[in-house]
Coordinates of C-alpha atoms and ligand atoms in Angstrom, one line a residue:
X1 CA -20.0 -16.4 -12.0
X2 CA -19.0 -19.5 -9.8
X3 CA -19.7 -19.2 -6.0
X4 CA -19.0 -21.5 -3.4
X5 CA -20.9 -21.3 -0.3
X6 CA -19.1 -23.5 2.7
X7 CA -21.5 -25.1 5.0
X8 CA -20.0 -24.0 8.1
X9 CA -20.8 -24.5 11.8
X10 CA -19.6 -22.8 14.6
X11 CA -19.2 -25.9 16.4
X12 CA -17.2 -28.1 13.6
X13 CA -13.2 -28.3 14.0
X14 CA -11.7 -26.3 11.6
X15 CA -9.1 -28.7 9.4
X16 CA -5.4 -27.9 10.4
X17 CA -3.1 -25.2 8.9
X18 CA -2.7 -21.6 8.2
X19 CA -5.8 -19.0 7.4
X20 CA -5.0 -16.0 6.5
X21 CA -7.6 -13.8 7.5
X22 CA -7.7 -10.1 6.5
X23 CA -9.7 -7.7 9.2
X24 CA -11.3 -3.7 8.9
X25 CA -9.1 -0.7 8.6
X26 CA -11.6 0.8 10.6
X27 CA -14.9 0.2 10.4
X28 CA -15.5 -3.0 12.4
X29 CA -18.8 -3.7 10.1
X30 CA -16.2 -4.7 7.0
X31 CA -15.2 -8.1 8.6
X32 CA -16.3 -10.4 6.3
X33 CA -18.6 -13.5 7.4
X34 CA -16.1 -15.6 6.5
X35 CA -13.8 -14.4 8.8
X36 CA -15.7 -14.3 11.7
X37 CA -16.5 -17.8 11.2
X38 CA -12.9 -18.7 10.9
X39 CA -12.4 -17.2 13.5
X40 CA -14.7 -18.3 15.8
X41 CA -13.7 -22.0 14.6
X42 CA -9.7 -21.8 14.6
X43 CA -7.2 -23.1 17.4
X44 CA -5.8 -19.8 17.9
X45 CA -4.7 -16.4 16.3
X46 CA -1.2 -15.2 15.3
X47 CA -1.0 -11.8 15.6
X48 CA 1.2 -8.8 15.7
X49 CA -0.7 -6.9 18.6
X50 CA -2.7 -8.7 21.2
X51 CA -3.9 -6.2 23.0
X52 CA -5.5 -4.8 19.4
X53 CA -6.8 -8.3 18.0
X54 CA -7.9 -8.8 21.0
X55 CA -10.2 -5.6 21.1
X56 CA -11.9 -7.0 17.5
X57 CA -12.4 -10.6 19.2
X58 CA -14.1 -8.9 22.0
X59 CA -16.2 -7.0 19.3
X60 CA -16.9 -10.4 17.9
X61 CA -17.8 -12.1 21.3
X62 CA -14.9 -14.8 20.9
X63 CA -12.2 -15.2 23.1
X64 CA -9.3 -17.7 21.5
X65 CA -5.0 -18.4 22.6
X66 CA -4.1 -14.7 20.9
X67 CA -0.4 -15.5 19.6
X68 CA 2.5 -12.8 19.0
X69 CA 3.9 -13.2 15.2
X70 CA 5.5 -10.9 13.3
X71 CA 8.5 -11.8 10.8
X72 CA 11.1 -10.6 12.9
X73 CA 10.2 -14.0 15.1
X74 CA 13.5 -15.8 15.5
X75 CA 13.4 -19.4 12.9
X76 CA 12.9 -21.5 16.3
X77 CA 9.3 -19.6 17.2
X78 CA 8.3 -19.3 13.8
X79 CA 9.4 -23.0 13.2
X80 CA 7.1 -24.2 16.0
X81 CA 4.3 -22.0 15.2
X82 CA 4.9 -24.0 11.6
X83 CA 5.0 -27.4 13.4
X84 CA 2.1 -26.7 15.4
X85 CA -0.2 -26.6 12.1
X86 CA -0.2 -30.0 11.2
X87 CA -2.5 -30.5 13.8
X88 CA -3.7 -26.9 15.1
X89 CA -5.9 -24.1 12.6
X90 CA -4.3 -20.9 13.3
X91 CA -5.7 -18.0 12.0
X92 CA -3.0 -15.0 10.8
X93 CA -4.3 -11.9 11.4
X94 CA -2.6 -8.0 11.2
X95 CA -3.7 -4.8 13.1
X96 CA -6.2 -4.2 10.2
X97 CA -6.4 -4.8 6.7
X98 CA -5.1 -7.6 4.9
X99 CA -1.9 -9.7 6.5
X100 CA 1.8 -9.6 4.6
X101 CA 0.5 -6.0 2.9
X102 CA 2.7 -3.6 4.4
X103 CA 2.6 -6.4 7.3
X104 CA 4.0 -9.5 8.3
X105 CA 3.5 -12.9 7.0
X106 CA 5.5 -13.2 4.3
X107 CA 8.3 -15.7 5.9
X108 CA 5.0 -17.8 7.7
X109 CA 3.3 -18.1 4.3
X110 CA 6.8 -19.4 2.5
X111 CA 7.8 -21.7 6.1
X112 CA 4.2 -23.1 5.8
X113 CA 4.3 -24.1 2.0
X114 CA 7.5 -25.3 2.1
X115 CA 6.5 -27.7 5.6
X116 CA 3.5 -28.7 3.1
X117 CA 0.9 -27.0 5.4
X118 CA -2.2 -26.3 4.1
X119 CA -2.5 -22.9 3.4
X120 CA -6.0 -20.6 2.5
X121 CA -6.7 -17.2 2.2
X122 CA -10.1 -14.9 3.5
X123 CA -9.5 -12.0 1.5
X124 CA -11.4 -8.6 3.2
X125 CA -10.3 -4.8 3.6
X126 CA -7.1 -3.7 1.8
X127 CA -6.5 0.3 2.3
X128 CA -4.2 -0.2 -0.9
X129 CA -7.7 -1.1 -2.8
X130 CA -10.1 0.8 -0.8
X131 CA -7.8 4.0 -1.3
X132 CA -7.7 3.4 -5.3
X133 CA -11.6 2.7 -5.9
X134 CA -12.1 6.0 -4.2
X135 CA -9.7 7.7 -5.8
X136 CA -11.0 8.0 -9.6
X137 CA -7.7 7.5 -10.9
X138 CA -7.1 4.6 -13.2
X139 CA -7.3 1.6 -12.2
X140 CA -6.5 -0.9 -14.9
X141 CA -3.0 -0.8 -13.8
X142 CA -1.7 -0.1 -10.7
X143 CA 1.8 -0.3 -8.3
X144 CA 1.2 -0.6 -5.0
X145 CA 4.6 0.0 -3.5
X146 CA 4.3 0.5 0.6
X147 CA 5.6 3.0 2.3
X148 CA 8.1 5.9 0.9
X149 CA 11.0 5.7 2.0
X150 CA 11.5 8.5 5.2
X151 CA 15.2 10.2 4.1
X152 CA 15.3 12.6 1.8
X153 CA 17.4 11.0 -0.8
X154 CA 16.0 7.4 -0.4
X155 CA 12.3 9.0 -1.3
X156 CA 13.7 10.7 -4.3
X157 CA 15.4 7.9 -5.5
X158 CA 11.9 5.8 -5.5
X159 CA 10.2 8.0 -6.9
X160 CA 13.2 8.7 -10.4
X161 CA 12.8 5.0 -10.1
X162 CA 9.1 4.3 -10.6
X163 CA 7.9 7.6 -11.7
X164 CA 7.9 6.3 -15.3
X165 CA 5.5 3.8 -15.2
X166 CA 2.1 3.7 -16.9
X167 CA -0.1 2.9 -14.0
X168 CA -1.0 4.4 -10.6
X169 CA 1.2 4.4 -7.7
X170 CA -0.3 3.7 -4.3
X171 CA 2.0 4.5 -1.0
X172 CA 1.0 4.1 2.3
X173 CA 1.8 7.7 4.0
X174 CA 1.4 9.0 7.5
X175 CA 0.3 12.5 8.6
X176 CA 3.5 13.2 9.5
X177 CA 5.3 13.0 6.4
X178 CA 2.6 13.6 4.0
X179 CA 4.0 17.1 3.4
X180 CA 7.4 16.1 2.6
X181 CA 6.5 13.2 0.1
X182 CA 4.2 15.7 -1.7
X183 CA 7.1 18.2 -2.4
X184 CA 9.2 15.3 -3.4
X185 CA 6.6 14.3 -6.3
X186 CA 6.6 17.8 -7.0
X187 CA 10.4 18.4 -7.3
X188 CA 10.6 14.6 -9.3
X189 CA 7.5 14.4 -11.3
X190 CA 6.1 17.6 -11.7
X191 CA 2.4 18.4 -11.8
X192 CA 0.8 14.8 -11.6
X193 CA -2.6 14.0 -10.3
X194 CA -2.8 13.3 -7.0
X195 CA -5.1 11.8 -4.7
X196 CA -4.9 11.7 -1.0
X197 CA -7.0 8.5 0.5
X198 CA -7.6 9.7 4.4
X199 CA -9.3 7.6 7.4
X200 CA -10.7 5.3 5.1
X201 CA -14.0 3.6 6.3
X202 CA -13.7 5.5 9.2
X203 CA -16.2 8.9 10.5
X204 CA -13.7 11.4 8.8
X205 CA -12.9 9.5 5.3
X206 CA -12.0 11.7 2.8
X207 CA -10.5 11.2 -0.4
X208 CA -8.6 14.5 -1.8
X209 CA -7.9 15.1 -5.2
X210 CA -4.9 17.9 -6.7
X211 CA -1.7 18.7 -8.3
X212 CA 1.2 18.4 -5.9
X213 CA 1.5 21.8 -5.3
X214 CA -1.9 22.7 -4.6
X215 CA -1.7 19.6 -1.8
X216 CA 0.9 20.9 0.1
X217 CA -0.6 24.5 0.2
X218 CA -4.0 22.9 1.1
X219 CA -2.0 20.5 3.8
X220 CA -0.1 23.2 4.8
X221 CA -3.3 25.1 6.5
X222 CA -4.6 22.0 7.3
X223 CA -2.2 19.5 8.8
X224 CA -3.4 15.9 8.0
X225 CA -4.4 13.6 11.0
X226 CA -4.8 9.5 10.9
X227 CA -4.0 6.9 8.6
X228 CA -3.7 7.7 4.6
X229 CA -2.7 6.4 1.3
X230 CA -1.5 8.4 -1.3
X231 CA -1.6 7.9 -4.8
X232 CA 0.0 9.4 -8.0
X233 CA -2.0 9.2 -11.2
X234 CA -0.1 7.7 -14.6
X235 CA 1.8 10.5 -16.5
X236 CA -0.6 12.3 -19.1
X237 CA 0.3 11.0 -22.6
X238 CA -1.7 14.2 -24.2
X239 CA 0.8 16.6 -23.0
X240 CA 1.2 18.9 -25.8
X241 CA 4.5 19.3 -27.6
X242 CA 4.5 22.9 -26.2
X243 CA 4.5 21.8 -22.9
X244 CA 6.8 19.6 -23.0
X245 CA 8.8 22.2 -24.5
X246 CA 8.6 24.7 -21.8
X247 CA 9.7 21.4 -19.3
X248 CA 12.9 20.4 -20.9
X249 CA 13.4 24.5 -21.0
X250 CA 13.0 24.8 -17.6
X251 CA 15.4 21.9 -16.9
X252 CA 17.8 22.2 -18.7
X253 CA 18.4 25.9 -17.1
X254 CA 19.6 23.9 -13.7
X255 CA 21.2 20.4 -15.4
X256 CA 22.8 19.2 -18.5
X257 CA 20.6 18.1 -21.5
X258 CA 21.0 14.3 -20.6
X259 CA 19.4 15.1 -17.5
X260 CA 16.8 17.7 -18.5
X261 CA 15.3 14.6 -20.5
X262 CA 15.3 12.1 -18.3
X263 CA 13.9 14.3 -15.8
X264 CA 11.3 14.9 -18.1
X265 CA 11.1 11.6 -18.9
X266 CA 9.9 10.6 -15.5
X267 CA 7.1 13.2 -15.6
X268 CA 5.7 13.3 -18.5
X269 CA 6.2 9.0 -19.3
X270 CA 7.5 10.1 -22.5
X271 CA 10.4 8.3 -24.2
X272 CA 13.7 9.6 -22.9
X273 CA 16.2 9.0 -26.0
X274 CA 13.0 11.7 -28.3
X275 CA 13.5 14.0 -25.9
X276 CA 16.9 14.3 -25.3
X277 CA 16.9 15.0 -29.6
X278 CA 14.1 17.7 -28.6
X279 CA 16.2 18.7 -25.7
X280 CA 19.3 19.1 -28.4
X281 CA 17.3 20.7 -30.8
X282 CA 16.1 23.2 -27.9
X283 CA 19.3 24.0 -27.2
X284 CA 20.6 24.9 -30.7
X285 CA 17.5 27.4 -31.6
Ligands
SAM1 N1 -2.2 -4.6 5.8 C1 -2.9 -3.3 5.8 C2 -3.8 -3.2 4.6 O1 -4.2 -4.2 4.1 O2 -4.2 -2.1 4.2 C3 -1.9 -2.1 5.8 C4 -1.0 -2.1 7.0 S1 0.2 -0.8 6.9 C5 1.2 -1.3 8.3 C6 -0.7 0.5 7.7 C7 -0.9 1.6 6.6 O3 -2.0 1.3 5.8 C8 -1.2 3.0 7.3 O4 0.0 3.7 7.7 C9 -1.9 3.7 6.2 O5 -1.0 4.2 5.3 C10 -2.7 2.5 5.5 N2 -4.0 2.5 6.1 C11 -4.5 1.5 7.0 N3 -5.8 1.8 7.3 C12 -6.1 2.9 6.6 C13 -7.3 3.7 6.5 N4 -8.4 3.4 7.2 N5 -7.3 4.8 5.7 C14 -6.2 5.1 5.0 N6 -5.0 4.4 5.1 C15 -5.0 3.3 5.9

């Protein structure tokens, strides 16, 4: 393993440009040493909310110029900000977690390479990646995809669309509409594994695991406070012919055949074209 340890003093300038420094999702003890430092060191700190950055530089005893930035900035502000970093270290922060997940950044990052500003990254908390080593769900591939979308139709439509895929989805959810998106897997993709990452890092973290069904009773009786991800576990390959069976059955008593398999398709990951022949097959008997 190659490390690199930076010799760093509190009192050395910090080379100009653009750090992007990733802060807890809760617990204040996960900011890295790194960031701190960087930190303590920089010219200033763009951020989305002051008044909540400036809460974790108070917890870190620093007080620095505490910048609004978000990527709805008109070009002129963001094009300063940009200007100002061939001579200023500013430090990029979000509310919590890592910046330009879920949060903004993105157009900074792409202004600043373009303007040849020196760009580096303090990687830290991520409740993407916090949710998913909790989970137990597989984790050699995953999707992270942000938030569902909050209509009806919209949500559905994500979820035909990426319900398919070998590998995990991660969403970010809210308490709010936890209930709803859990149907919505439930209509789409059938009885998946589910896992329901809660206040993560924080006194009441709890990671849930269940079908989609079972979730919404449980949520039901329990409505869910705070911040969560939730996460749908790869469609099992070892369904048994007979299953899959009793699925395309079930379908195709409230769509056409076609459909019946591709809605089966997207909840089971099986290949759509073999079960539409099962499908007609099915039919036939
Ligand atoms: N950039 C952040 C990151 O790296 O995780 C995410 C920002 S996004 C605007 C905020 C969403 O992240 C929340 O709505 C929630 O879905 C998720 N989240 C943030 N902190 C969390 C926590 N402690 N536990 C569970 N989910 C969290």
């Amino acid at each position: 393993m190659g490390v690199f340890v930076e010799r760093t003093s509190q009192t050395e300038p910090l080379p100009a440009g653009l750090y992007i420094v990733a802060t807890p999702i809760g617990n204040l003890g996960d900011i890295t040493m790194r960031a701190a430092d960087i930190l303590a060191r920089c010219d200033g700190v763009a951020c989305e909310d002051t008044r909540v950055t400036g809460k974790l530089m108070k917890h870190l005893g620093l007080s620095k110029p505490l910048w609004r930035y978000d990527d709805h900035a008109g070009e002129k502000d963001r094009a300063r900000l940009v200007a100002s970093m061939h001579d200023r270290a500013v430090a990029l922060v979000s509310d919590a977690g890592t910046p330009l997940v879920s949060d903004p950044g993105y157009r900074l990052v792409n202004d600043c390479r373009e303007a040849g500003i020196a760009v580096t990254t303090l990687p830290g908390a991520c409740a993407a990646v916090a949710g998913l080593t909790l989970s137990g769900l597989p984790n050699d591939r995953f999707l992270f995809a942000g938030f569902l979308p909050s209509k009806y139709k919209a949500r559905k439509d994500v979820l035909e669309e990426l319900g398919g895929i070998d590998a995990t989805l991660v969403f970010y959810e809210t308490g709010p509409r936890l209930l709803k998106s859990l149907a919505a897997i439930s209509e789409v993709l059938g009885a998946r594994d589910i896992a329901v990452g809660r206040e993560l890092t924080k006194l009441h973290e709890e990671c849930r695991r269940g079908l989609p069904d079972g979730l919404v009773a449980y949520y039901e009786t329990h409505p869910p406070k705070g911040e969560i991800v939730l996460m749908i576990g790869p469609a099992d390959p070892d369904m048994v012919q007979h299953d899959v069976d009793a699925l395309l059955r079930n379908a195709m008593g409230q769509m056409k055949a076609s459909q019946a398999a591709a809605s089966v398709a997207r909840m089971t990951g099986s290949d759509r074209k073999a079960l539409y022949a099962r499908a007609l097959e099915l039919k036939n008997q």
